[in-house]
């Protein structure tokens, strides 16, 4: 290459760099244009949706206001209070949405973020207002449907009332039969449930009569609420009648169960007497005998009521008394048997404990005697206490206490031996 073309390589480098820069800038510009186009497309879709909802909600509010007038004329002022509140709420939210739309339409420039945020708020406000109105519209559609079907609904509830009254008569017959056999206290829950059901059935009958008169009159006075109240009373009466049936069943079940518990109590009394008679602890035997006497009284009362034919009986109370007597007697018998077992175990172990105490005392005495000159007072004191505890154990009549005393004697004897050996080692014996 001649010296006159020295600049050619540099020119090629700069040309390539410039081409790369031009292509890069063009690519960035195209990407930016695509992003702007995508942003504009999503924002336009958001605006279209917000505008459509705004128009639809405005129409919905107008339609609901017209519907409110019809509902008020048909059902009265009290029935449309919630509807009126829902319309007021929807109208307030609609005004907020129109204010946001005005900001979007005015001459002042808005950023993309502002336009997106305001359109989103418009959609939310319109959706909320529409939902509030939809709930009330559906409620009144249901009420109108009920009004149209009032004659058919009246027949349905009247049929349900007749079935409930027949069921109530059957339960009253059962109650009357039971009242001839048992005390009034046994039937309190049953009679209370019957009275509750009767009041509800009378209320339902009156409501159905009023509804029938309104339907026959052909006026505009609504009957849906009256029919609904009558249906609710009939349903609640079914619950009260069910409770009455359960109360009657409990009385019959208690009468049967009390006979079985009486047999069980007899066996428990016999078992308790056997434990009482063989018990070596007089105090435990006296406590158990008290429970036996109480159980016997409960059993005697049950037998008396059975002989009297049950006219003054309360099967549930009788059942509770027998169950309580069995529980008390079982607890007392178990406690006495446990005490008896402890005494037997202590009596068996006491012989070995006394032998051990005598043996340990003898070993300690020999140890001290072998080191008589060096053993101090502590070892001799422990030996004297061991001998004293042994005498107490031999004189104790309670085997449990005697066993504890004999074991203390062993411990004192072991301490005396250990102290004697220690004195011997320290003082060179």
GROMACS .gro file of C-alpha atoms in nm:
model
  429
    1UNK     CA    1   0.000   0.000   0.000
    2UNK     CA    2   0.140   0.341  -0.094
    3UNK     CA    3   0.182   0.613   0.157
    4UNK     CA    4  -0.094   0.812  -0.018
    5UNK     CA    5  -0.360   0.548   0.085
    6UNK     CA    6  -0.269   0.523   0.450
    7UNK     CA    7  -0.611   0.658   0.553
    8UNK     CA    8  -0.813   0.390   0.373
    9UNK     CA    9  -0.822   0.127   0.660
   10UNK     CA   10  -0.937   0.390   0.909
   11UNK     CA   11  -1.210   0.500   0.672
   12UNK     CA   12  -1.335   0.141   0.640
   13UNK     CA   13  -1.344   0.101   1.019
   14UNK     CA   14  -1.542   0.422   1.065
   15UNK     CA   15  -1.779   0.326   0.786
   16UNK     CA   16  -1.854  -0.012   0.943
   17UNK     CA   17  -1.906   0.147   1.287
   18UNK     CA   18  -2.141   0.402   1.141
   19UNK     CA   19  -2.345   0.136   0.967
   20UNK     CA   20  -2.376  -0.060   1.288
   21UNK     CA   21  -2.490   0.251   1.476
   22UNK     CA   22  -2.751   0.332   1.213
   23UNK     CA   23  -2.893  -0.021   1.216
   24UNK     CA   24  -2.896  -0.024   1.604
   25UNK     CA   25  -3.081   0.304   1.626
   26UNK     CA   26  -3.332   0.186   1.368
   27UNK     CA   27  -3.392  -0.138   1.561
   28UNK     CA   28  -3.443   0.048   1.888
   29UNK     CA   29  -3.686   0.284   1.720
   30UNK     CA   30  -3.887  -0.004   1.576
   31UNK     CA   31  -3.900  -0.176   1.921
   32UNK     CA   32  -4.014   0.148   2.081
   33UNK     CA   33  -4.286   0.186   1.818
   34UNK     CA   34  -4.405  -0.171   1.880
   35UNK     CA   35  -4.422  -0.108   2.258
   36UNK     CA   36  -4.614   0.214   2.204
   37UNK     CA   37  -4.853   0.036   1.970
   38UNK     CA   38  -4.910  -0.241   2.228
   39UNK     CA   39  -4.963   0.017   2.503
   40UNK     CA   40  -5.207   0.212   2.289
   41UNK     CA   41  -5.396  -0.107   2.203
   42UNK     CA   42  -5.436  -0.221   2.569
   43UNK     CA   43  -5.532   0.130   2.678
   44UNK     CA   44  -5.790   0.161   2.402
   45UNK     CA   45  -5.939  -0.175   2.505
   46UNK     CA   46  -5.953  -0.056   2.868
   47UNK     CA   47  -6.122   0.268   2.758
   48UNK     CA   48  -6.380   0.083   2.548
   49UNK     CA   49  -6.462  -0.146   2.839
   50UNK     CA   50  -6.492   0.143   3.084
   51UNK     CA   51  -6.714   0.338   2.848
   52UNK     CA   52  -6.942   0.042   2.785
   53UNK     CA   53  -6.982  -0.029   3.158
   54UNK     CA   54  -7.051   0.337   3.226
   55UNK     CA   55  -7.338   0.340   2.978
   56UNK     CA   56  -7.477   0.008   3.094
   57UNK     CA   57  -7.466   0.106   3.463
   58UNK     CA   58  -7.632   0.439   3.393
   59UNK     CA   59  -7.915   0.256   3.215
   60UNK     CA   60  -7.932   0.003   3.499
   61UNK     CA   61  -7.974   0.277   3.757
   62UNK     CA   62  -8.252   0.439   3.556
   63UNK     CA   63  -8.428   0.106   3.516
   64UNK     CA   64  -8.392   0.030   3.887
   65UNK     CA   65  -8.542   0.368   3.978
   66UNK     CA   66  -8.844   0.284   3.762
   67UNK     CA   67  -8.860  -0.063   3.919
   68UNK     CA   68  -8.846   0.093   4.264
   69UNK     CA   69  -9.169   0.278   4.200
   70UNK     CA   70  -9.347  -0.041   4.094
   71UNK     CA   71  -9.210  -0.232   4.393
   72UNK     CA   72  -9.314   0.043   4.633
   73UNK     CA   73  -9.667   0.043   4.496
   74UNK     CA   74  -9.689  -0.337   4.517
   75UNK     CA   75  -9.514  -0.415   4.845
   76UNK     CA   76  -9.518  -0.090   5.042
   77UNK     CA   77  -9.254   0.154   5.168
   78UNK     CA   78  -9.103  -0.074   5.431
   79UNK     CA   79  -9.032  -0.349   5.180
   80UNK     CA   80  -8.823  -0.127   4.949
   81UNK     CA   81  -8.593   0.037   5.204
   82UNK     CA   82  -8.296  -0.182   5.113
   83UNK     CA   83  -8.374  -0.140   4.744
   84UNK     CA   84  -8.375   0.239   4.779
   85UNK     CA   85  -8.043   0.231   4.968
   86UNK     CA   86  -7.890   0.014   4.696
   87UNK     CA   87  -8.000   0.261   4.427
   88UNK     CA   88  -7.859   0.554   4.625
   89UNK     CA   89  -7.527   0.371   4.662
   90UNK     CA   90  -7.520   0.285   4.291
   91UNK     CA   91  -7.602   0.644   4.193
   92UNK     CA   92  -7.322   0.776   4.417
   93UNK     CA   93  -7.068   0.541   4.263
   94UNK     CA   94  -7.193   0.627   3.915
   95UNK     CA   95  -7.132   0.997   3.982
   96UNK     CA   96  -6.776   0.917   4.085
   97UNK     CA   97  -6.730   0.719   3.763
   98UNK     CA   98  -6.864   1.007   3.548
   99UNK     CA   99  -6.627   1.247   3.727
  100UNK     CA  100  -6.332   1.028   3.633
  101UNK     CA  101  -6.457   1.008   3.274
  102UNK     CA  102  -6.477   1.387   3.266
  103UNK     CA  103  -6.112   1.407   3.365
  104UNK     CA  104  -6.028   1.175   3.078
  105UNK     CA  105  -6.230   1.382   2.829
  106UNK     CA  106  -6.118   1.733   2.928
  107UNK     CA  107  -5.855   1.935   2.742
  108UNK     CA  108  -5.581   1.882   2.998
  109UNK     CA  109  -5.324   1.623   2.886
  110UNK     CA  110  -5.308   1.306   3.096
  111UNK     CA  111  -5.026   1.059   3.129
  112UNK     CA  112  -5.069   0.700   3.018
  113UNK     CA  113  -5.056   0.583   3.381
  114UNK     CA  114  -5.329   0.829   3.482
  115UNK     CA  115  -5.555   0.723   3.197
  116UNK     CA  116  -5.503   0.357   3.281
  117UNK     CA  117  -5.568   0.412   3.654
  118UNK     CA  118  -5.883   0.622   3.600
  119UNK     CA  119  -6.031   0.378   3.350
  120UNK     CA  120  -5.966   0.093   3.594
  121UNK     CA  121  -6.142   0.289   3.870
  122UNK     CA  122  -6.440   0.351   3.641
  123UNK     CA  123  -6.469  -0.023   3.575
  124UNK     CA  124  -6.452  -0.103   3.947
  125UNK     CA  125  -6.714   0.159   4.042
  126UNK     CA  126  -6.955   0.048   3.769
  127UNK     CA  127  -6.912  -0.320   3.855
  128UNK     CA  128  -6.977  -0.253   4.226
  129UNK     CA  129  -7.288  -0.045   4.153
  130UNK     CA  130  -7.422  -0.304   3.913
  131UNK     CA  131  -7.372  -0.585   4.165
  132UNK     CA  132  -7.563  -0.395   4.437
  133UNK     CA  133  -7.859  -0.340   4.206
  134UNK     CA  134  -7.853  -0.696   4.072
  135UNK     CA  135  -7.900  -0.841   4.423
  136UNK     CA  136  -8.205  -0.627   4.495
  137UNK     CA  137  -8.352  -0.688   4.149
  138UNK     CA  138  -8.321  -1.063   4.200
  139UNK     CA  139  -8.487  -1.039   4.540
  140UNK     CA  140  -8.789  -0.858   4.405
  141UNK     CA  141  -8.815  -1.091   4.106
  142UNK     CA  142  -8.837  -1.375   4.356
  143UNK     CA  143  -9.105  -1.192   4.553
  144UNK     CA  144  -9.310  -1.130   4.240
  145UNK     CA  145  -9.275  -1.494   4.145
  146UNK     CA  146  -9.401  -1.588   4.490
  147UNK     CA  147  -9.693  -1.350   4.454
  148UNK     CA  148  -9.785  -1.503   4.118
  149UNK     CA  149  -9.763  -1.853   4.267
  150UNK     CA  150  -9.931  -1.756   4.595
  151UNK     CA  151 -10.238  -1.982   4.551
  152UNK     CA  152 -10.020  -2.287   4.485
  153UNK     CA  153  -9.786  -2.196   4.769
  154UNK     CA  154 -10.084  -2.152   5.000
  155UNK     CA  155 -10.196  -2.508   4.926
  156UNK     CA  156  -9.846  -2.642   4.994
  157UNK     CA  157  -9.819  -2.473   5.333
  158UNK     CA  158 -10.174  -2.576   5.426
  159UNK     CA  159 -10.083  -2.936   5.352
  160UNK     CA  160  -9.770  -2.906   5.566
  161UNK     CA  161  -9.980  -2.753   5.846
  162UNK     CA  162 -10.232  -3.038   5.834
  163UNK     CA  163  -9.954  -3.296   5.858
  164UNK     CA  164  -9.797  -3.111   6.151
  165UNK     CA  165 -10.132  -3.087   6.334
  166UNK     CA  166 -10.190  -3.460   6.287
  167UNK     CA  167  -9.844  -3.530   6.423
  168UNK     CA  168  -9.913  -3.303   6.721
  169UNK     CA  169 -10.236  -3.491   6.797
  170UNK     CA  170 -10.048  -3.821   6.799
  171UNK     CA  171  -9.786  -3.686   7.039
  172UNK     CA  172 -10.059  -3.543   7.267
  173UNK     CA  173 -10.214  -3.889   7.282
  174UNK     CA  174  -9.879  -4.036   7.384
  175UNK     CA  175  -9.839  -3.767   7.650
  176UNK     CA  176 -10.186  -3.837   7.787
  177UNK     CA  177 -10.105  -4.207   7.808
  178UNK     CA  178  -9.782  -4.137   7.992
  179UNK     CA  179  -9.949  -3.893   8.232
  180UNK     CA  180 -10.168  -4.178   8.359
  181UNK     CA  181  -9.857  -4.374   8.458
  182UNK     CA  182  -9.597  -4.123   8.567
  183UNK     CA  183  -9.560  -3.815   8.782
  184UNK     CA  184  -9.601  -3.467   8.626
  185UNK     CA  185  -9.232  -3.398   8.687
  186UNK     CA  186  -9.145  -3.677   8.444
  187UNK     CA  187  -9.346  -3.510   8.167
  188UNK     CA  188  -9.232  -3.149   8.207
  189UNK     CA  189  -8.998  -3.146   7.905
  190UNK     CA  190  -9.250  -3.335   7.691
  191UNK     CA  191  -9.535  -3.096   7.776
  192UNK     CA  192  -9.315  -2.791   7.720
  193UNK     CA  193  -9.223  -2.902   7.368
  194UNK     CA  194  -9.588  -2.981   7.289
  195UNK     CA  195  -9.695  -2.634   7.408
  196UNK     CA  196  -9.426  -2.469   7.192
  197UNK     CA  197  -9.542  -2.664   6.887
  198UNK     CA  198  -9.907  -2.579   6.955
  199UNK     CA  199  -9.835  -2.206   6.971
  200UNK     CA  200  -9.646  -2.218   6.641
  201UNK     CA  201  -9.924  -2.417   6.472
  202UNK     CA  202 -10.190  -2.171   6.591
  203UNK     CA  203  -9.978  -1.883   6.458
  204UNK     CA  204  -9.929  -2.057   6.122
  205UNK     CA  205 -10.303  -2.125   6.094
  206UNK     CA  206 -10.385  -1.760   6.152
  207UNK     CA  207 -10.129  -1.646   5.896
  208UNK     CA  208 -10.261  -1.887   5.633
  209UNK     CA  209 -10.615  -1.765   5.695
  210UNK     CA  210 -10.500  -1.406   5.641
  211UNK     CA  211 -10.314  -1.505   5.324
  212UNK     CA  212 -10.620  -1.686   5.192
  213UNK     CA  213 -10.837  -1.379   5.246
  214UNK     CA  214 -10.589  -1.159   5.061
  215UNK     CA  215 -10.575  -1.398   4.767
  216UNK     CA  216 -10.954  -1.428   4.752
  217UNK     CA  217 -10.990  -1.051   4.771
  218UNK     CA  218 -10.784  -1.010   4.455
  219UNK     CA  219 -10.628  -0.687   4.582
  220UNK     CA  220 -10.273  -0.562   4.553
  221UNK     CA  221 -10.184  -0.640   4.915
  222UNK     CA  222  -9.883  -0.876   4.907
  223UNK     CA  223  -9.906  -1.224   5.056
  224UNK     CA  224  -9.550  -1.350   5.005
  225UNK     CA  225  -9.428  -1.239   5.347
  226UNK     CA  226  -9.734  -1.385   5.516
  227UNK     CA  227  -9.686  -1.721   5.344
  228UNK     CA  228  -9.315  -1.720   5.430
  229UNK     CA  229  -9.390  -1.652   5.798
  230UNK     CA  230  -9.651  -1.929   5.803
  231UNK     CA  231  -9.406  -2.172   5.645
  232UNK     CA  232  -9.140  -2.075   5.902
  233UNK     CA  233  -9.385  -2.138   6.189
  234UNK     CA  234  -9.477  -2.481   6.051
  235UNK     CA  235  -9.109  -2.569   6.012
  236UNK     CA  236  -9.027  -2.458   6.367
  237UNK     CA  237  -9.324  -2.656   6.500
  238UNK     CA  238  -9.171  -2.964   6.338
  239UNK     CA  239  -8.857  -2.909   6.545
  240UNK     CA  240  -9.061  -2.876   6.865
  241UNK     CA  241  -9.261  -3.189   6.785
  242UNK     CA  242  -8.940  -3.378   6.716
  243UNK     CA  243  -8.808  -3.271   7.055
  244UNK     CA  244  -9.135  -3.389   7.215
  245UNK     CA  245  -9.101  -3.728   7.049
  246UNK     CA  246  -8.747  -3.760   7.181
  247UNK     CA  247  -8.865  -3.668   7.531
  248UNK     CA  248  -9.132  -3.940   7.519
  249UNK     CA  249  -8.878  -4.190   7.388
  250UNK     CA  250  -8.639  -4.101   7.673
  251UNK     CA  251  -8.911  -4.170   7.929
  252UNK     CA  252  -8.981  -4.514   7.781
  253UNK     CA  253  -8.610  -4.592   7.750
  254UNK     CA  254  -8.547  -4.481   8.108
  255UNK     CA  255  -8.822  -4.712   8.236
  256UNK     CA  256  -8.661  -5.010   8.060
  257UNK     CA  257  -8.306  -4.915   8.155
  258UNK     CA  258  -8.389  -4.861   8.522
  259UNK     CA  259  -8.498  -5.224   8.553
  260UNK     CA  260  -8.159  -5.336   8.419
  261UNK     CA  261  -7.973  -5.096   8.647
  262UNK     CA  262  -8.165  -5.228   8.947
  263UNK     CA  263  -8.035  -5.578   8.876
  264UNK     CA  264  -7.684  -5.437   8.831
  265UNK     CA  265  -7.711  -5.249   9.160
  266UNK     CA  266  -7.814  -5.567   9.342
  267UNK     CA  267  -7.499  -5.738   9.220
  268UNK     CA  268  -7.285  -5.438   9.317
  269UNK     CA  269  -7.434  -5.440   9.671
  270UNK     CA  270  -7.358  -5.810   9.713
  271UNK     CA  271  -7.001  -5.759   9.596
  272UNK     CA  272  -6.953  -5.459   9.826
  273UNK     CA  273  -7.082  -5.653  10.125
  274UNK     CA  274  -6.837  -5.932  10.054
  275UNK     CA  275  -6.547  -5.685  10.042
  276UNK     CA  276  -6.676  -5.514  10.359
  277UNK     CA  277  -6.707  -5.836  10.558
  278UNK     CA  278  -6.357  -5.953  10.464
  279UNK     CA  279  -6.185  -5.620  10.522
  280UNK     CA  280  -5.925  -5.597  10.794
  281UNK     CA  281  -5.944  -5.217  10.826
  282UNK     CA  282  -6.247  -5.117  11.040
  283UNK     CA  283  -6.251  -4.758  10.910
  284UNK     CA  284  -6.257  -4.870  10.546
  285UNK     CA  285  -6.529  -5.124  10.626
  286UNK     CA  286  -6.745  -4.855  10.792
  287UNK     CA  287  -6.706  -4.617  10.491
  288UNK     CA  288  -6.798  -4.894  10.250
  289UNK     CA  289  -7.096  -4.997  10.462
  290UNK     CA  290  -7.232  -4.639  10.441
  291UNK     CA  291  -7.232  -4.659  10.060
  292UNK     CA  292  -7.395  -5.001  10.078
  293UNK     CA  293  -7.677  -4.858  10.291
  294UNK     CA  294  -7.728  -4.565  10.048
  295UNK     CA  295  -7.741  -4.803   9.751
  296UNK     CA  296  -7.989  -5.020   9.936
  297UNK     CA  297  -8.215  -4.719   9.993
  298UNK     CA  298  -8.205  -4.629   9.620
  299UNK     CA  299  -8.290  -4.990   9.532
  300UNK     CA  300  -8.576  -4.997   9.782
  301UNK     CA  301  -8.722  -4.674   9.637
  302UNK     CA  302  -8.707  -4.821   9.289
  303UNK     CA  303  -8.888  -5.134   9.408
  304UNK     CA  304  -9.156  -4.923   9.580
  305UNK     CA  305  -9.225  -4.725   9.263
  306UNK     CA  306  -9.242  -5.046   9.062
  307UNK     CA  307  -9.496  -5.196   9.302
  308UNK     CA  308  -9.712  -4.881   9.295
  309UNK     CA  309  -9.754  -4.911   8.918
  310UNK     CA  310  -9.545  -4.603   8.846
  311UNK     CA  311  -9.827  -4.349   8.901
  312UNK     CA  312  -9.596  -4.121   9.100
  313UNK     CA  313  -9.275  -4.231   8.933
  314UNK     CA  314  -9.029  -4.033   8.731
  315UNK     CA  315  -8.839  -4.291   8.520
  316UNK     CA  316  -8.564  -4.047   8.426
  317UNK     CA  317  -8.507  -3.941   8.786
  318UNK     CA  318  -8.523  -4.306   8.898
  319UNK     CA  319  -8.266  -4.397   8.635
  320UNK     CA  320  -8.037  -4.114   8.745
  321UNK     CA  321  -8.068  -4.217   9.111
  322UNK     CA  322  -7.982  -4.580   9.034
  323UNK     CA  323  -7.688  -4.480   8.815
  324UNK     CA  324  -7.554  -4.244   9.082
  325UNK     CA  325  -7.586  -4.517   9.348
  326UNK     CA  326  -7.397  -4.763   9.129
  327UNK     CA  327  -7.122  -4.509   9.060
  328UNK     CA  328  -7.077  -4.428   9.429
  329UNK     CA  329  -7.080  -4.792   9.532
  330UNK     CA  330  -6.834  -4.892   9.259
  331UNK     CA  331  -6.595  -4.616   9.364
  332UNK     CA  332  -6.620  -4.711   9.733
  333UNK     CA  333  -6.577  -5.082   9.658
  334UNK     CA  334  -6.275  -5.018   9.440
  335UNK     CA  335  -6.120  -4.796   9.707
  336UNK     CA  336  -6.183  -5.055   9.978
  337UNK     CA  337  -6.050  -5.336   9.761
  338UNK     CA  338  -5.742  -5.129   9.684
  339UNK     CA  339  -5.692  -5.064  10.054
  340UNK     CA  340  -5.735  -5.434  10.126
  341UNK     CA  341  -5.480  -5.521   9.859
  342UNK     CA  342  -5.234  -5.273  10.002
  343UNK     CA  343  -5.281  -5.421  10.348
  344UNK     CA  344  -5.230  -5.774  10.220
  345UNK     CA  345  -4.918  -5.676  10.030
  346UNK     CA  346  -4.786  -5.486  10.330
  347UNK     CA  347  -4.856  -5.781  10.560
  348UNK     CA  348  -4.666  -6.016  10.329
  349UNK     CA  349  -4.373  -5.776  10.295
  350UNK     CA  350  -4.366  -5.688  10.663
  351UNK     CA  351  -4.222  -6.024  10.772
  352UNK     CA  352  -3.926  -5.988  10.537
  353UNK     CA  353  -3.876  -5.624  10.636
  354UNK     CA  354  -3.859  -5.714  11.008
  355UNK     CA  355  -3.608  -5.991  10.938
  356UNK     CA  356  -3.399  -5.748  10.732
  357UNK     CA  357  -3.415  -5.484  11.005
  358UNK     CA  358  -3.299  -5.730  11.273
  359UNK     CA  359  -3.019  -5.856  11.048
  360UNK     CA  360  -2.893  -5.507  10.960
  361UNK     CA  361  -2.911  -5.398  11.323
  362UNK     CA  362  -2.708  -5.703  11.428
  363UNK     CA  363  -2.442  -5.628  11.164
  364UNK     CA  364  -2.423  -5.266  11.276
  365UNK     CA  365  -2.402  -5.369  11.641
  366UNK     CA  366  -2.116  -5.613  11.568
  367UNK     CA  367  -1.933  -5.349  11.364
  368UNK     CA  368  -1.956  -5.096  11.646
  369UNK     CA  369  -1.856  -5.360  11.905
  370UNK     CA  370  -1.546  -5.451  11.705
  371UNK     CA  371  -1.441  -5.081  11.700
  372UNK     CA  372  -1.570  -4.985  12.041
  373UNK     CA  373  -1.272  -4.765  12.122
  374UNK     CA  374  -1.284  -4.547  11.810
  375UNK     CA  375  -1.654  -4.531  11.711
  376UNK     CA  376  -1.806  -4.196  11.791
  377UNK     CA  377  -2.152  -4.081  11.896
  378UNK     CA  378  -2.310  -4.048  11.547
  379UNK     CA  379  -2.280  -4.420  11.468
  380UNK     CA  380  -2.406  -4.520  11.813
  381UNK     CA  381  -2.701  -4.275  11.777
  382UNK     CA  382  -2.802  -4.427  11.445
  383UNK     CA  383  -2.792  -4.775  11.595
  384UNK     CA  384  -3.009  -4.669  11.890
  385UNK     CA  385  -3.261  -4.514  11.649
  386UNK     CA  386  -3.265  -4.829  11.437
  387UNK     CA  387  -3.340  -5.040  11.743
  388UNK     CA  388  -3.615  -4.799  11.846
  389UNK     CA  389  -3.774  -4.808  11.499
  390UNK     CA  390  -3.766  -5.188  11.506
  391UNK     CA  391  -3.954  -5.197  11.836
  392UNK     CA  392  -4.214  -4.956  11.693
  393UNK     CA  393  -4.257  -5.171  11.382
  394UNK     CA  394  -4.306  -5.485  11.592
  395UNK     CA  395  -4.572  -5.308  11.801
  396UNK     CA  396  -4.761  -5.143  11.510
  397UNK     CA  397  -5.096  -5.304  11.422
  398UNK     CA  398  -5.126  -5.140  11.080
  399UNK     CA  399  -4.912  -5.348  10.840
  400UNK     CA  400  -4.864  -5.054  10.600
  401UNK     CA  401  -4.728  -4.828  10.875
  402UNK     CA  402  -4.528  -5.112  11.028
  403UNK     CA  403  -4.365  -5.180  10.689
  404UNK     CA  404  -4.257  -4.816  10.656
  405UNK     CA  405  -4.115  -4.813  11.011
  406UNK     CA  406  -3.923  -5.137  10.955
  407UNK     CA  407  -3.769  -4.994  10.638
  408UNK     CA  408  -3.659  -4.684  10.831
  409UNK     CA  409  -3.495  -4.914  11.087
  410UNK     CA  410  -3.295  -5.077  10.806
  411UNK     CA  411  -3.178  -4.739  10.680
  412UNK     CA  412  -3.068  -4.624  11.026
  413UNK     CA  413  -2.882  -4.954  11.083
  414UNK     CA  414  -2.701  -4.916  10.750
  415UNK     CA  415  -2.604  -4.558  10.842
  416UNK     CA  416  -2.473  -4.676  11.181
  417UNK     CA  417  -2.257  -4.944  11.015
  418UNK     CA  418  -2.120  -4.699  10.758
  419UNK     CA  419  -2.033  -4.440  11.024
  420UNK     CA  420  -1.864  -4.705  11.241
  421UNK     CA  421  -1.646  -4.822  10.951
  422UNK     CA  422  -1.558  -4.461  10.867
  423UNK     CA  423  -1.452  -4.392  11.228
  424UNK     CA  424  -1.243  -4.708  11.226
  425UNK     CA  425  -1.061  -4.607  10.906
  426UNK     CA  426  -0.999  -4.248  11.017
  427UNK     CA  427  -0.878  -4.338  11.364
  428UNK     CA  428  -0.674  -4.646  11.260
  429UNK     CA  429  -0.881  -4.917  11.419
   0.00000   0.00000   0.00000
